[in-house]
Short mmCIF file of C-alpha atoms in Angstrom, two decimals:
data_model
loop_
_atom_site.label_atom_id
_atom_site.label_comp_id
_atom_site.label_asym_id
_atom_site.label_seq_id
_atom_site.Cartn_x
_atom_site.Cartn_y
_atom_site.Cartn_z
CA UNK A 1500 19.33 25.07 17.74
CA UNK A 1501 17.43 21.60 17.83
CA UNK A 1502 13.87 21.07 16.15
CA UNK A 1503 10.92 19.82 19.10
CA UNK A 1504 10.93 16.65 16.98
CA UNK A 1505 14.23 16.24 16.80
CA UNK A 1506 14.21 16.55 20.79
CA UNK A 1507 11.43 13.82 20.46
CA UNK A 1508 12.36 11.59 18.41
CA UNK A 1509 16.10 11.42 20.42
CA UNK A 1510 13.34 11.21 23.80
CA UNK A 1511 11.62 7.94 21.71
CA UNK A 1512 8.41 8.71 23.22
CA UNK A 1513 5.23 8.90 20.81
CA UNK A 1514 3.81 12.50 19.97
CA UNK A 1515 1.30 11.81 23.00
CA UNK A 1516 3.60 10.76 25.79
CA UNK A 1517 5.94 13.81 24.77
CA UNK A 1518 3.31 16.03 25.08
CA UNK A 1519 1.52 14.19 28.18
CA UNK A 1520 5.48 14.63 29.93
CA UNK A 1521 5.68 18.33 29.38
CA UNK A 1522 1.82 19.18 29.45
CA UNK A 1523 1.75 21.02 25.79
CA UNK A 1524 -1.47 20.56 23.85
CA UNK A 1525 -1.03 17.55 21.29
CA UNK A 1526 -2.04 19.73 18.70
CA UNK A 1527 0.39 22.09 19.81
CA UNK A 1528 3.17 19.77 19.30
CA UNK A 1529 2.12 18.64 16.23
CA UNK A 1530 1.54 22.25 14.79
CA UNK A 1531 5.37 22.63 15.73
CA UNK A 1532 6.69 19.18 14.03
CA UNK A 1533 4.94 20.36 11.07
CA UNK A 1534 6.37 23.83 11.14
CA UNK A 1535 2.89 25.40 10.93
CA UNK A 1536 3.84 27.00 14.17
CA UNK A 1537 7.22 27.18 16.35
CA UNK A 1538 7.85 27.40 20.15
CA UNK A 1539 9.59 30.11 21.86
CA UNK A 1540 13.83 29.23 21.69
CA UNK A 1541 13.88 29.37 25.06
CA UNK A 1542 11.40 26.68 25.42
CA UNK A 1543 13.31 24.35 23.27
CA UNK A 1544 16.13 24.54 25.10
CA UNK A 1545 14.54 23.51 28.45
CA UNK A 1546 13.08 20.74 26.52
CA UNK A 1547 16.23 19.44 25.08
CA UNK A 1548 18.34 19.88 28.73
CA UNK A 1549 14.98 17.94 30.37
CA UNK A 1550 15.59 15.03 27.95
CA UNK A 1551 17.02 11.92 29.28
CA UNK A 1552 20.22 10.99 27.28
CA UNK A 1553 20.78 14.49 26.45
CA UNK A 1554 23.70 15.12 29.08
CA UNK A 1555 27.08 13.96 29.39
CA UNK A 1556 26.32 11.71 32.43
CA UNK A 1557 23.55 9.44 30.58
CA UNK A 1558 23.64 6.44 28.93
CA UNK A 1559 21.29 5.55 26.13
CA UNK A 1560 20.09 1.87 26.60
CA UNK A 1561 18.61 0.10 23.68
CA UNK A 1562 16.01 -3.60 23.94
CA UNK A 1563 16.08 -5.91 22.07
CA UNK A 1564 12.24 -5.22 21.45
CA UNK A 1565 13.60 -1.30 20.39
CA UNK A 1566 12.23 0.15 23.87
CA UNK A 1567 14.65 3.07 24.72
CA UNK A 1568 16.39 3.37 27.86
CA UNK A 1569 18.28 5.89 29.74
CA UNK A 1570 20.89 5.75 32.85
CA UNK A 1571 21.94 8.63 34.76
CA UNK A 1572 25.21 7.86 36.14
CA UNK A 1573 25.59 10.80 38.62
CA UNK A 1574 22.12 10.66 39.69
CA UNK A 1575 22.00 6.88 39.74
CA UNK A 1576 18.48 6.91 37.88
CA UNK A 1577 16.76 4.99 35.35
CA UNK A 1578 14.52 6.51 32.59
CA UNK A 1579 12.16 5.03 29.96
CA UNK A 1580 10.80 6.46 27.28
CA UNK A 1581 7.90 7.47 28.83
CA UNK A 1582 9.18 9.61 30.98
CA UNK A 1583 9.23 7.56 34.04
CA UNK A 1584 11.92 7.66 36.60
CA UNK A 1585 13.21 5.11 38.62
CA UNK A 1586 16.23 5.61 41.46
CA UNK A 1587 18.06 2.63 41.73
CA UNK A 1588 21.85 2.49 42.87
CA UNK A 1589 23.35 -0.15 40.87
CA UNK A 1590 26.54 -0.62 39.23
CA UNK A 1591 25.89 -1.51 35.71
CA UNK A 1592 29.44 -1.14 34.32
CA UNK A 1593 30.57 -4.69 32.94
CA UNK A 1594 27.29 -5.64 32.54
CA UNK A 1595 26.31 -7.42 28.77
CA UNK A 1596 24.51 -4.43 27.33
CA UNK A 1597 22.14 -6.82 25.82
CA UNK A 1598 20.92 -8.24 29.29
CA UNK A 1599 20.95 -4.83 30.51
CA UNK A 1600 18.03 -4.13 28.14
CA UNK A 1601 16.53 -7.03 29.13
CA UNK A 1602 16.75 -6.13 33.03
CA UNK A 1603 15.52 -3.10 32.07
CA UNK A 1604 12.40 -4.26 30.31
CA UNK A 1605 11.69 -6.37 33.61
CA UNK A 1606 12.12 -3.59 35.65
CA UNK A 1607 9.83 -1.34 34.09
CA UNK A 1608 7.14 -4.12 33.40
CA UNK A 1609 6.94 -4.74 36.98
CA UNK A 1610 7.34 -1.28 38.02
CA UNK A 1611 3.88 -0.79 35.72
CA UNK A 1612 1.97 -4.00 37.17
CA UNK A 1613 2.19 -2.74 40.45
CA UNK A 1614 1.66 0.83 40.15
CA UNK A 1615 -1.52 -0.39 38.66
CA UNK A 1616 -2.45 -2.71 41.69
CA UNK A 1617 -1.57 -0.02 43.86
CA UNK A 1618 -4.32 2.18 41.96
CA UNK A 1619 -6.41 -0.95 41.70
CA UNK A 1620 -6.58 -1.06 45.96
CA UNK A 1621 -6.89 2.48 46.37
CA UNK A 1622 -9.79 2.25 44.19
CA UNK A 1623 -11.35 -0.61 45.98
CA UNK A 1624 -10.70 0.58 49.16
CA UNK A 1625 -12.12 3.81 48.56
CA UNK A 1626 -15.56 2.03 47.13
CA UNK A 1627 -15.93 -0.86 49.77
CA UNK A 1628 -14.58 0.77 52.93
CA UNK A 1629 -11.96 -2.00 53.28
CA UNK A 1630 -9.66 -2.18 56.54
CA UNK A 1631 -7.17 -4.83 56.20
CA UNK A 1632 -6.01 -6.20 59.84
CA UNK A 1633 -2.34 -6.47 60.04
CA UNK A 1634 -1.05 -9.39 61.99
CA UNK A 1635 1.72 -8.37 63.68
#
């Protein structure tokens, strides 16, 4: 059976967005990577099967900048190592795998900025009362 950091450190997220992903107390997580405490085997398992990359139909995706990537082929969905998901059906076979990290870095910037826009206007709106007229 795997270790939790093991699991983790395959995931590349940091201690915090590993345990922020799977709501488990950062102390928790860190008792367990230090051995001063272990999980139940059962819930290592689930861990490990809800891991992108750790199934037969991903592909692990490396930047140049070392961000971590994953691509569900059967699902057609794209992973960081944050734990976000984004569906996108896209052929990426034949494609330079060093671009692809690239595109992926792009994808996942911009997939940030505007989520944060998004939360940005619903914040605004919500203060100020806004209604925006649409023109057509």
């Amino acid at each position: 059976m795997r270790f939790v950091k093991e699991i983790r450190l395959d995931s590349g997220m940091t201690q915090k967005d590993f345990a922020k992903r799977f709501g488990i107390p950062l102390s928790t997580l860190r008792k367990w990577e230090q051995g001063e405490a272990k999980p139940a085997p059962y819930f290592v398992k689930l861990l490990d099967k809800s891991i992108p990359g750790n199934s037969d139909n991903r592909v692990k995706i490396t930047s140049g900048n070392s961000n971590v990537y994953y691509f569900d082929k059967e699902r057609k969905i794209f992973s960081d190592s944050k734990g976000t998901d984004i569906p996108l059906d896209v052929d990426i076979s034949g494609v330079n795998e060093k671009n692809l990290g690239l595109y992926l870095n792009d994808l996942f910037e911009g997939y940030y900025k505007i989520t944060e826009k998004f939360k940005r206007d619903c914040e605004l709106d919500v203060k100020e009362n806004i209604t925006w007229i649409d023109w057509e």
